[in-house]
PDB file of C-alpha atoms and ligand atoms in Angstrom:
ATOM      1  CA  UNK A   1      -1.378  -1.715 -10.604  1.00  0.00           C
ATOM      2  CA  UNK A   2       1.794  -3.836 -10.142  1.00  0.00           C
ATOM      3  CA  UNK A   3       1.430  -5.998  -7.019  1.00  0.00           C
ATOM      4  CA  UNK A   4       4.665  -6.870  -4.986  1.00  0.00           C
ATOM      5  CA  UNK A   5       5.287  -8.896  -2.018  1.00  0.00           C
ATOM      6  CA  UNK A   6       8.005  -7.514   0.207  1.00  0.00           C
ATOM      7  CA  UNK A   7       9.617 -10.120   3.056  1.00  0.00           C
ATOM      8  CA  UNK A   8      10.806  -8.375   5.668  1.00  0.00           C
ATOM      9  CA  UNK A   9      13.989  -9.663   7.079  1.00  0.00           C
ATOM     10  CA  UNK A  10      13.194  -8.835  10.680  1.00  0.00           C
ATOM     11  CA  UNK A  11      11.951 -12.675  11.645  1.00  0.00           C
ATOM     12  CA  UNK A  12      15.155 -14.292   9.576  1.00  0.00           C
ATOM     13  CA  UNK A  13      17.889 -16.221  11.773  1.00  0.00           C
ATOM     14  CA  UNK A  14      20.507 -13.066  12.435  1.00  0.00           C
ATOM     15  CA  UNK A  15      23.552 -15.375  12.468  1.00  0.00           C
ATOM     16  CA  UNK A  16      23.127 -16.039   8.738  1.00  0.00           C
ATOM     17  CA  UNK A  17      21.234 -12.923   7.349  1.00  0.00           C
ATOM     18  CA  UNK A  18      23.256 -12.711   3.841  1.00  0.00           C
ATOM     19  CA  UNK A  19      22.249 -16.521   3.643  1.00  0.00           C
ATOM     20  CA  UNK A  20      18.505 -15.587   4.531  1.00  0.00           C
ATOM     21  CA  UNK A  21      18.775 -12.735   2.055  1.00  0.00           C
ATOM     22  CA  UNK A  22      19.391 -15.052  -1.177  1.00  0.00           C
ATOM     23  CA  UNK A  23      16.912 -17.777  -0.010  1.00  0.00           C
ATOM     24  CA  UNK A  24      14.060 -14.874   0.608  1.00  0.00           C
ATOM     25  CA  UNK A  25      15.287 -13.166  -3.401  1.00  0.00           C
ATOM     26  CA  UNK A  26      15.189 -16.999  -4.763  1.00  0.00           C
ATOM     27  CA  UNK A  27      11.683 -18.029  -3.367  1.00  0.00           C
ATOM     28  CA  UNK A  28      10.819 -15.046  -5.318  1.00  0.00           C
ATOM     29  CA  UNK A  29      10.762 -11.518  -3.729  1.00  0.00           C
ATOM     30  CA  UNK A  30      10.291  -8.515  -5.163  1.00  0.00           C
ATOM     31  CA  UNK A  31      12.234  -6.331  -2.622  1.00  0.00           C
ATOM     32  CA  UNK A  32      13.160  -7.261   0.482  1.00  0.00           C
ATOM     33  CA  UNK A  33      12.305  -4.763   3.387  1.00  0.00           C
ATOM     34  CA  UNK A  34      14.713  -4.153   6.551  1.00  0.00           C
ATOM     35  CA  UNK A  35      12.937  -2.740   9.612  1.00  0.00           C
ATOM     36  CA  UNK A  36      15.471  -0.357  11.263  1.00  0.00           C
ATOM     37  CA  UNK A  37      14.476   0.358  14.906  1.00  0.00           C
ATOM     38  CA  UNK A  38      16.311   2.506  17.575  1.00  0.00           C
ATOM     39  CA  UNK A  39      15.175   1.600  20.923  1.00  0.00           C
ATOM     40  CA  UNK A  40      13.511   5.163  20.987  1.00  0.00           C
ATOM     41  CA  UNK A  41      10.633   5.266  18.435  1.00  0.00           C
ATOM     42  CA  UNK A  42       9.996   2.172  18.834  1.00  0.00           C
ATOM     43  CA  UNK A  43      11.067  -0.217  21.328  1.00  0.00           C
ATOM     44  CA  UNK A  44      12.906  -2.462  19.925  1.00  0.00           C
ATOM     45  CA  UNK A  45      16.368  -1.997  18.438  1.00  0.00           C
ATOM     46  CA  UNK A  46      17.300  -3.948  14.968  1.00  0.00           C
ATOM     47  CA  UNK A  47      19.662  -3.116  11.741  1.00  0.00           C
ATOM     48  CA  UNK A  48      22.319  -0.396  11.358  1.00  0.00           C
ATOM     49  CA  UNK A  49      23.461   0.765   8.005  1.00  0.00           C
ATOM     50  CA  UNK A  50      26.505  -1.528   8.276  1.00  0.00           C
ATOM     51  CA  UNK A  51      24.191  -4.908   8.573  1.00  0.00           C
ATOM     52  CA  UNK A  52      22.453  -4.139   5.400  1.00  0.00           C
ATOM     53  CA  UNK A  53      25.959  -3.098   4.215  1.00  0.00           C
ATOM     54  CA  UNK A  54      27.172  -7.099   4.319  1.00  0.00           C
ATOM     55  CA  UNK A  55      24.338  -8.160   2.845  1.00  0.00           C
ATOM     56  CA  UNK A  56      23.713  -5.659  -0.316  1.00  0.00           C
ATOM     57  CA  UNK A  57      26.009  -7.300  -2.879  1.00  0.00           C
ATOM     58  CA  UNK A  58      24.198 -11.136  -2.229  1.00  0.00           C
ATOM     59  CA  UNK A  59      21.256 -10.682  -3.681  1.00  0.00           C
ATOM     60  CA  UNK A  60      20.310  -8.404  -6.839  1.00  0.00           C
ATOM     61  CA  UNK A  61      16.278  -6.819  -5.646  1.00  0.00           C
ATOM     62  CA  UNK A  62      15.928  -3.992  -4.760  1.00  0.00           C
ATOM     63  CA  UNK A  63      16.012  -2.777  -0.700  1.00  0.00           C
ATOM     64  CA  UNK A  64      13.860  -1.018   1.678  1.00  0.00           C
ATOM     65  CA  UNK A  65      15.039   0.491   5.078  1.00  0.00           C
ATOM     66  CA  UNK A  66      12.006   1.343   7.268  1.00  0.00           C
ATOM     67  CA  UNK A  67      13.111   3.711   9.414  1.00  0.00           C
ATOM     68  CA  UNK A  68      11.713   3.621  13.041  1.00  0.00           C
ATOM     69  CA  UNK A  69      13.485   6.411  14.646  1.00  0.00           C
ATOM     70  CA  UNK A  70      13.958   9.562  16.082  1.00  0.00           C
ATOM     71  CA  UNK A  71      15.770  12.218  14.253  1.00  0.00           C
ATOM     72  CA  UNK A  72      15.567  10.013  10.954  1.00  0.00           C
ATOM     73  CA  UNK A  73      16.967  12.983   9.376  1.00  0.00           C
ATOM     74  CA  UNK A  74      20.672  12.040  10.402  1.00  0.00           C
ATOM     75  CA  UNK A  75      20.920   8.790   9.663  1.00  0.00           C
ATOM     76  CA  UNK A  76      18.948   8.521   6.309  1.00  0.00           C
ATOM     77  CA  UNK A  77      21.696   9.235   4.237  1.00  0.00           C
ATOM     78  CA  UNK A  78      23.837   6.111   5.467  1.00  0.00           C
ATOM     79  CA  UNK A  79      21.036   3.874   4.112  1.00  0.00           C
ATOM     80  CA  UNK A  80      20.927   5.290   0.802  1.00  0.00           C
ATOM     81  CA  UNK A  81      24.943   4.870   0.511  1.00  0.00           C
ATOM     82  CA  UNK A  82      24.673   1.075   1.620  1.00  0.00           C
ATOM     83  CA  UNK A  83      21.826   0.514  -1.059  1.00  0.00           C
ATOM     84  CA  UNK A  84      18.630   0.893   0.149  1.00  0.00           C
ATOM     85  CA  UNK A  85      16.410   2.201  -3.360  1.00  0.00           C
ATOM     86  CA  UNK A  86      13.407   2.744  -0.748  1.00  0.00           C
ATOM     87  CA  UNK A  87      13.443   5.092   2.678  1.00  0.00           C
ATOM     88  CA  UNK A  88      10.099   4.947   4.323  1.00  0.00           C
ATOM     89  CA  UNK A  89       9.893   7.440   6.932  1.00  0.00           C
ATOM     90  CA  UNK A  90       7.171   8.161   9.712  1.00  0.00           C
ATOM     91  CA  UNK A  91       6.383  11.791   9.492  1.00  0.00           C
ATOM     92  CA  UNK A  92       5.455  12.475  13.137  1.00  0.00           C
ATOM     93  CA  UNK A  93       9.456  11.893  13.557  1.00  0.00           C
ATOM     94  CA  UNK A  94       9.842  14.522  10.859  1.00  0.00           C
ATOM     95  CA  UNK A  95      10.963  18.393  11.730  1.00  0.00           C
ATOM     96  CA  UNK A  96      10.388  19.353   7.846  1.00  0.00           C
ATOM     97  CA  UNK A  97       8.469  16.262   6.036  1.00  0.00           C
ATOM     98  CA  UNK A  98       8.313  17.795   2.156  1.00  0.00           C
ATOM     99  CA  UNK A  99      12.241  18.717   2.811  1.00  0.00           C
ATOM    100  CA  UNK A 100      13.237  15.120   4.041  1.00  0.00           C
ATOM    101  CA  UNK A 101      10.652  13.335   1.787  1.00  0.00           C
ATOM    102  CA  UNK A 102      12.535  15.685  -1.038  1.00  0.00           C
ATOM    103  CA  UNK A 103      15.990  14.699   0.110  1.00  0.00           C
ATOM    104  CA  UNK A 104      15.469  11.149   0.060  1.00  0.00           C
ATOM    105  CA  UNK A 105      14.900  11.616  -3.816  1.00  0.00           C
ATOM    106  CA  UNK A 106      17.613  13.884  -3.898  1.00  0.00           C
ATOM    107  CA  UNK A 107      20.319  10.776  -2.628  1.00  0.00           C
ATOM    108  CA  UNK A 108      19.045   8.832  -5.426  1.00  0.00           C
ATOM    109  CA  UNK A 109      16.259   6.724  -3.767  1.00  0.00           C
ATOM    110  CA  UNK A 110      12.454   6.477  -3.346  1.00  0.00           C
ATOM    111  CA  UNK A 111      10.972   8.246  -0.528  1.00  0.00           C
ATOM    112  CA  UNK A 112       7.941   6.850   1.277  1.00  0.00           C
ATOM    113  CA  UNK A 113       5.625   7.615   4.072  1.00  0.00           C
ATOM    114  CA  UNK A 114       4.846   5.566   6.433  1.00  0.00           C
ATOM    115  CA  UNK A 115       1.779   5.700   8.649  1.00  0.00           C
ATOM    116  CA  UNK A 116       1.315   4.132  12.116  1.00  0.00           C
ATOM    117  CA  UNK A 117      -1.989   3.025  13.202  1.00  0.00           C
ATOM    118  CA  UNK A 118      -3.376   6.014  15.002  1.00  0.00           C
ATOM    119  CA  UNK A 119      -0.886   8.572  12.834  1.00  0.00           C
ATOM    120  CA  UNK A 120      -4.192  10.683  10.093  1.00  0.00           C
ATOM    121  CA  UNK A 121      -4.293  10.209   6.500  1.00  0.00           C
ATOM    122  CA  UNK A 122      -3.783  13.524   6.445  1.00  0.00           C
ATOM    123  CA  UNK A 123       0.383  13.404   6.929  1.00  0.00           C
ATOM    124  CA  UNK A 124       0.122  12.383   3.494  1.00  0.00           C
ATOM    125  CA  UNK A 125      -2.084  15.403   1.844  1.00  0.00           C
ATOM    126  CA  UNK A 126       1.111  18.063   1.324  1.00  0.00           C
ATOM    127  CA  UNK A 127       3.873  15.828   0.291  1.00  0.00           C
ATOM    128  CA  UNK A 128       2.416  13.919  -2.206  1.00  0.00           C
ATOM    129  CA  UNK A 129       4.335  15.769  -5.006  1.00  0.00           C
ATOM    130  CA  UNK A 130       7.666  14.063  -3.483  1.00  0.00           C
ATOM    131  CA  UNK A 131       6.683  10.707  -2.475  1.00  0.00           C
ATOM    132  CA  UNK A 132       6.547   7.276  -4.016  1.00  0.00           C
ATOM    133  CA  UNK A 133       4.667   5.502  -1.771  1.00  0.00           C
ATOM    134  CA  UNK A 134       2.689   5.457   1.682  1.00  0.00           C
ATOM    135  CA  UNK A 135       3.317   2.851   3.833  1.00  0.00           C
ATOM    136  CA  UNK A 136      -0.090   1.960   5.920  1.00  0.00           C
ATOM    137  CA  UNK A 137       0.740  -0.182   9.149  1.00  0.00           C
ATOM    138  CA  UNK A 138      -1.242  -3.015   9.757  1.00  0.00           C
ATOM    139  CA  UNK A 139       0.187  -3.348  13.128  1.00  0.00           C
ATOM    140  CA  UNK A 140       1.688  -0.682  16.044  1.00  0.00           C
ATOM    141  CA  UNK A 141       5.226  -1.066  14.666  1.00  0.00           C
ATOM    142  CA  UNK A 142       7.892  -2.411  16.628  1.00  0.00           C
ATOM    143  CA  UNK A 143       7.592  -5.918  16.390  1.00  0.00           C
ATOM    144  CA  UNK A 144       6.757  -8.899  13.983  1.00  0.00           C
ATOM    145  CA  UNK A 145       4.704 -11.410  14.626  1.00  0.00           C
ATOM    146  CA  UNK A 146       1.283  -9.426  15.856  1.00  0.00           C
ATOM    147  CA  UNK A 147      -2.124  -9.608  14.641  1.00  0.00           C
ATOM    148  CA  UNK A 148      -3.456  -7.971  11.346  1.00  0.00           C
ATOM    149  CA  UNK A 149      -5.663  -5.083  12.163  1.00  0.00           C
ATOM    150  CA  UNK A 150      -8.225  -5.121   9.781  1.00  0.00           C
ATOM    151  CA  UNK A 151      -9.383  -1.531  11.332  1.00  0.00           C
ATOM    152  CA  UNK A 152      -7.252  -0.050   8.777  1.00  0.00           C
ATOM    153  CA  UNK A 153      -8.676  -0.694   5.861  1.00  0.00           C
ATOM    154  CA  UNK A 154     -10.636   1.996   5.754  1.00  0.00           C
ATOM    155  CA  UNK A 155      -7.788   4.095   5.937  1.00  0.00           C
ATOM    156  CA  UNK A 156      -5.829   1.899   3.074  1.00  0.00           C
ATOM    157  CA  UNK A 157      -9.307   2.995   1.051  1.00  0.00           C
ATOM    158  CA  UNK A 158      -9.197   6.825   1.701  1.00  0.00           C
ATOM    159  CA  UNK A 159      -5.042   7.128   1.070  1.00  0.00           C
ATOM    160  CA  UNK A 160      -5.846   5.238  -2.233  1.00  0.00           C
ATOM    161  CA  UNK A 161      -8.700   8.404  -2.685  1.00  0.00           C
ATOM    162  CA  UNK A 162      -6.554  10.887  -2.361  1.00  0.00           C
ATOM    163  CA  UNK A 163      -3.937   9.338  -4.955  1.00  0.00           C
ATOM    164  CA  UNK A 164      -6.113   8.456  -7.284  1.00  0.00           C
ATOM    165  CA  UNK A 165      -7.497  12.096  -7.134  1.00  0.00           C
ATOM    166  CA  UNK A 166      -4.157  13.576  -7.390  1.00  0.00           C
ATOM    167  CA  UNK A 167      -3.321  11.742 -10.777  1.00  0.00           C
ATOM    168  CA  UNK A 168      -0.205  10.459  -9.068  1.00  0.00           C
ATOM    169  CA  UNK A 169       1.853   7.240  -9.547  1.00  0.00           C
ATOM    170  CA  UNK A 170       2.231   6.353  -6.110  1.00  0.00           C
ATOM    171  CA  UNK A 171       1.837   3.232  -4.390  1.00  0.00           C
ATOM    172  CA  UNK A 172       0.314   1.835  -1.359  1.00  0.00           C
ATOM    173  CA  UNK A 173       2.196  -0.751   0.653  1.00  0.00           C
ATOM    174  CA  UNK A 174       0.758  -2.463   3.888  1.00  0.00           C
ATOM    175  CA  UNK A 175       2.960  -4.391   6.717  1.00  0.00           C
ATOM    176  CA  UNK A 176       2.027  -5.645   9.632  1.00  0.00           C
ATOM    177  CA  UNK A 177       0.423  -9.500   9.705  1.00  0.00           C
ATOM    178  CA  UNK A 178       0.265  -9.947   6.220  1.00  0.00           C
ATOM    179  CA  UNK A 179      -0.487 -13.378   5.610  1.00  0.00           C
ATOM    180  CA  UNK A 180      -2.623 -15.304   3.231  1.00  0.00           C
ATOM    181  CA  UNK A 181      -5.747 -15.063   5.518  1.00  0.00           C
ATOM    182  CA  UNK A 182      -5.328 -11.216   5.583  1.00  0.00           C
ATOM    183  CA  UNK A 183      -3.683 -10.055   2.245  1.00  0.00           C
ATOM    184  CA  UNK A 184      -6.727 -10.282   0.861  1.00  0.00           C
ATOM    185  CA  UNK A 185      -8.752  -7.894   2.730  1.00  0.00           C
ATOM    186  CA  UNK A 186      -5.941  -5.288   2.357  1.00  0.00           C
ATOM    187  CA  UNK A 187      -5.733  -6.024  -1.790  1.00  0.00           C
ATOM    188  CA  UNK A 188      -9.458  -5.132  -1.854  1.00  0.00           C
ATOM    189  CA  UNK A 189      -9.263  -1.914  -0.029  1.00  0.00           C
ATOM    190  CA  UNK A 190      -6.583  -0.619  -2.373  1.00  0.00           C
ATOM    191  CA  UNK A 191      -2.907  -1.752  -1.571  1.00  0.00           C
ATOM    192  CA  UNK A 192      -0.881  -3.357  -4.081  1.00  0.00           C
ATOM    193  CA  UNK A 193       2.583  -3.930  -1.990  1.00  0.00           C
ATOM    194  CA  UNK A 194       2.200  -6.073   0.803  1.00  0.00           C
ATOM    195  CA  UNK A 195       5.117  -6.638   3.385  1.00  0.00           C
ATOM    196  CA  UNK A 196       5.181  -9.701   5.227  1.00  0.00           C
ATOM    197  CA  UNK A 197       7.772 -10.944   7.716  1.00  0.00           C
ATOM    198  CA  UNK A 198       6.644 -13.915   9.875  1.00  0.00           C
ATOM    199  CA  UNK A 199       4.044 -16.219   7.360  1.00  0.00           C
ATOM    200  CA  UNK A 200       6.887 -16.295   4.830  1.00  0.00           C
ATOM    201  CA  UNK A 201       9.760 -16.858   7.504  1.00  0.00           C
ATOM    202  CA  UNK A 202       7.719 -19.622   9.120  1.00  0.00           C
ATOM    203  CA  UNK A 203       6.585 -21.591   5.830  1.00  0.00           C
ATOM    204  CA  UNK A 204       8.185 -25.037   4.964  1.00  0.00           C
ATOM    205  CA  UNK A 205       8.451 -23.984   1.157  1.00  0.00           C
ATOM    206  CA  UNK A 206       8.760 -19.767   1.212  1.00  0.00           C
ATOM    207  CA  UNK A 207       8.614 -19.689  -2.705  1.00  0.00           C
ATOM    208  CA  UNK A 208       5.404 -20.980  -2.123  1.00  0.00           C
ATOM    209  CA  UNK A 209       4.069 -19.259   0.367  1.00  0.00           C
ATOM    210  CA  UNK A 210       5.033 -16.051  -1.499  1.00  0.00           C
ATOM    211  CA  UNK A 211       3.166 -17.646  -4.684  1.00  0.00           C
ATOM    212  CA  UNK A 212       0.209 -18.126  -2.798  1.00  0.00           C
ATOM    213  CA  UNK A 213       0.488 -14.572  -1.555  1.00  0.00           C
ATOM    214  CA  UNK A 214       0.833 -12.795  -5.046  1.00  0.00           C
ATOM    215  CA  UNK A 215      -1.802 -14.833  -6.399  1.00  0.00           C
ATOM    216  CA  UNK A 216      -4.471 -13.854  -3.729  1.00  0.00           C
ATOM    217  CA  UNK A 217      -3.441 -10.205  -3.930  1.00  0.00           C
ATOM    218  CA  UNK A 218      -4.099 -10.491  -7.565  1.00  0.00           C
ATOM    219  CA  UNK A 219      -7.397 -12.177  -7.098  1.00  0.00           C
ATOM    220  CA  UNK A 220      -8.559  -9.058  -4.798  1.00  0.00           C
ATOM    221  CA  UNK A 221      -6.521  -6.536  -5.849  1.00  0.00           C
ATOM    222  CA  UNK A 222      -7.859  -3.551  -7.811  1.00  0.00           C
TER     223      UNK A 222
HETATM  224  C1  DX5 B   1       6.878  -4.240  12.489  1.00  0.00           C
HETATM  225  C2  DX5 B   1       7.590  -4.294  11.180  1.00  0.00           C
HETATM  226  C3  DX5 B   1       7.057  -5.314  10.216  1.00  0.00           C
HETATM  227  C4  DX5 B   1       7.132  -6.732  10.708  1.00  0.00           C
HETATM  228  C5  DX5 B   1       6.187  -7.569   9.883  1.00  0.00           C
HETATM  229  O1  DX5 B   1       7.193  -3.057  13.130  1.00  0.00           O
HETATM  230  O2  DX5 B   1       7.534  -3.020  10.578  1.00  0.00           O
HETATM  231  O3  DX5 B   1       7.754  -5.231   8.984  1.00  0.00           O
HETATM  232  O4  DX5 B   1       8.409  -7.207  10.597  1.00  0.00           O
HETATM  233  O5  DX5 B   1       6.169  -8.847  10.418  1.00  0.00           O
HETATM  234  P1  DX5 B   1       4.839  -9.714  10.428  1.00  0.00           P
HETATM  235  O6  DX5 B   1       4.492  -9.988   8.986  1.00  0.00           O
HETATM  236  O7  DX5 B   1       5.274 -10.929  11.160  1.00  0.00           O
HETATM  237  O8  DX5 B   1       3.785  -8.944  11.120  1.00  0.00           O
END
């Protein structure tokens, strides 16, 4: 399985995010992930499609936009159009999952799930014919900077179950206080994209600290 790391942009300094963008692409990420929060969902309230707009033609890897709404369903679209190639979704904000999950691939882009702590495995079970990847939360989402629960690996283990019993290429990604003292634990229980926001924003030397990251995935990984 190809192993990514994914900095989110949430923790970068907001007067200078097309700056932060190429540093975070030139220390070496795969895809850079934008946490878009409403306020509502969660409380917290971060990027519209226009921010990601300014930045999409700075760096060249490829963009996720987390969505952390209500009524995702609207305002989807607008992040596909500004070039985000990933829209993970929580499906508990969802009025028809398989059609939005579907729709997402429709606009061009790859459609994801994404599961909060306490949201069941079993969101995942009926759409898995029109998803590319679940998105496990290490963390109640909503803010960087928490601690790693390690209470979901277990669940990490039984989503990578059911793919692997479905025959599917789809692939697990994990967020939420991903640093080189927890990647690890997450690698071994079956994720192989790992989103991390504060232990890259806070390193000295970020290329680095997302070497050292990618190499201890690929030590655990499966
Ligand atoms: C939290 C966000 C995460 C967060 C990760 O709701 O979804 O992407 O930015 O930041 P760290 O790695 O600091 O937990």
């Amino acid at each position: 399985m190809q192993q990514l790391i994914v900095p989110s942009v949430l923790p970068a300094d907001f007067s200078q995010l097309g700056a932060e963008c190429v540093e975070l692409a030139d220390a070496g990420a795969d895809r850079l992930q934008w946490d878009v929060m409403d306020g509502h969902y969660v409380p917290n309230l971060t990027f519209g499609p226009g921010v990601i707009a300014a930045c999409r033609d700075k760096v060249a890897c490829e963009f996720e936009a987390h969505i952390m709404c209500d009524r995702p369903e609207e305002l989807l679209p607008r992040y596909v159009e500004v070039g985000c190639q990933w829209v993970l979704v929580h499906p508990e904000t969802l009025r028809e999952p398989h059609r939005t999950y579907q729709r997402i691939r429709e606009l061009g882009a790859h459609a994801g799930v994404a599961l909060s702590p306490a949201t069941p495995v079993e969101h995942i079970t009926d759409v898995l014919d029109v998803i590319d990847m679940v998105l496990v939360m290490t963390v109640s989402p909503g803010f960087g900077g928490q601690a790693y629960l390690s209470s979901m690996e277990p669940k990490i283990t039984r989503v990578r179950d059911l793919i692997t019993a479905s025959g599917r290429d789809i692939d697990i990604e994990v967020d939420g206080g991903i640093s080189a003292a927890t990647i690890g634990g997450a690698a071994s229980a079956g994720a192989n994209v790992f989103v991390s926001g504060s232990s890259i924003a806070k390193a000295d030397d970020r290329a680095a600290a997302i070497k050292e990251l990618r190499d201890l995935a690929a030590e655990a990984g499966r």
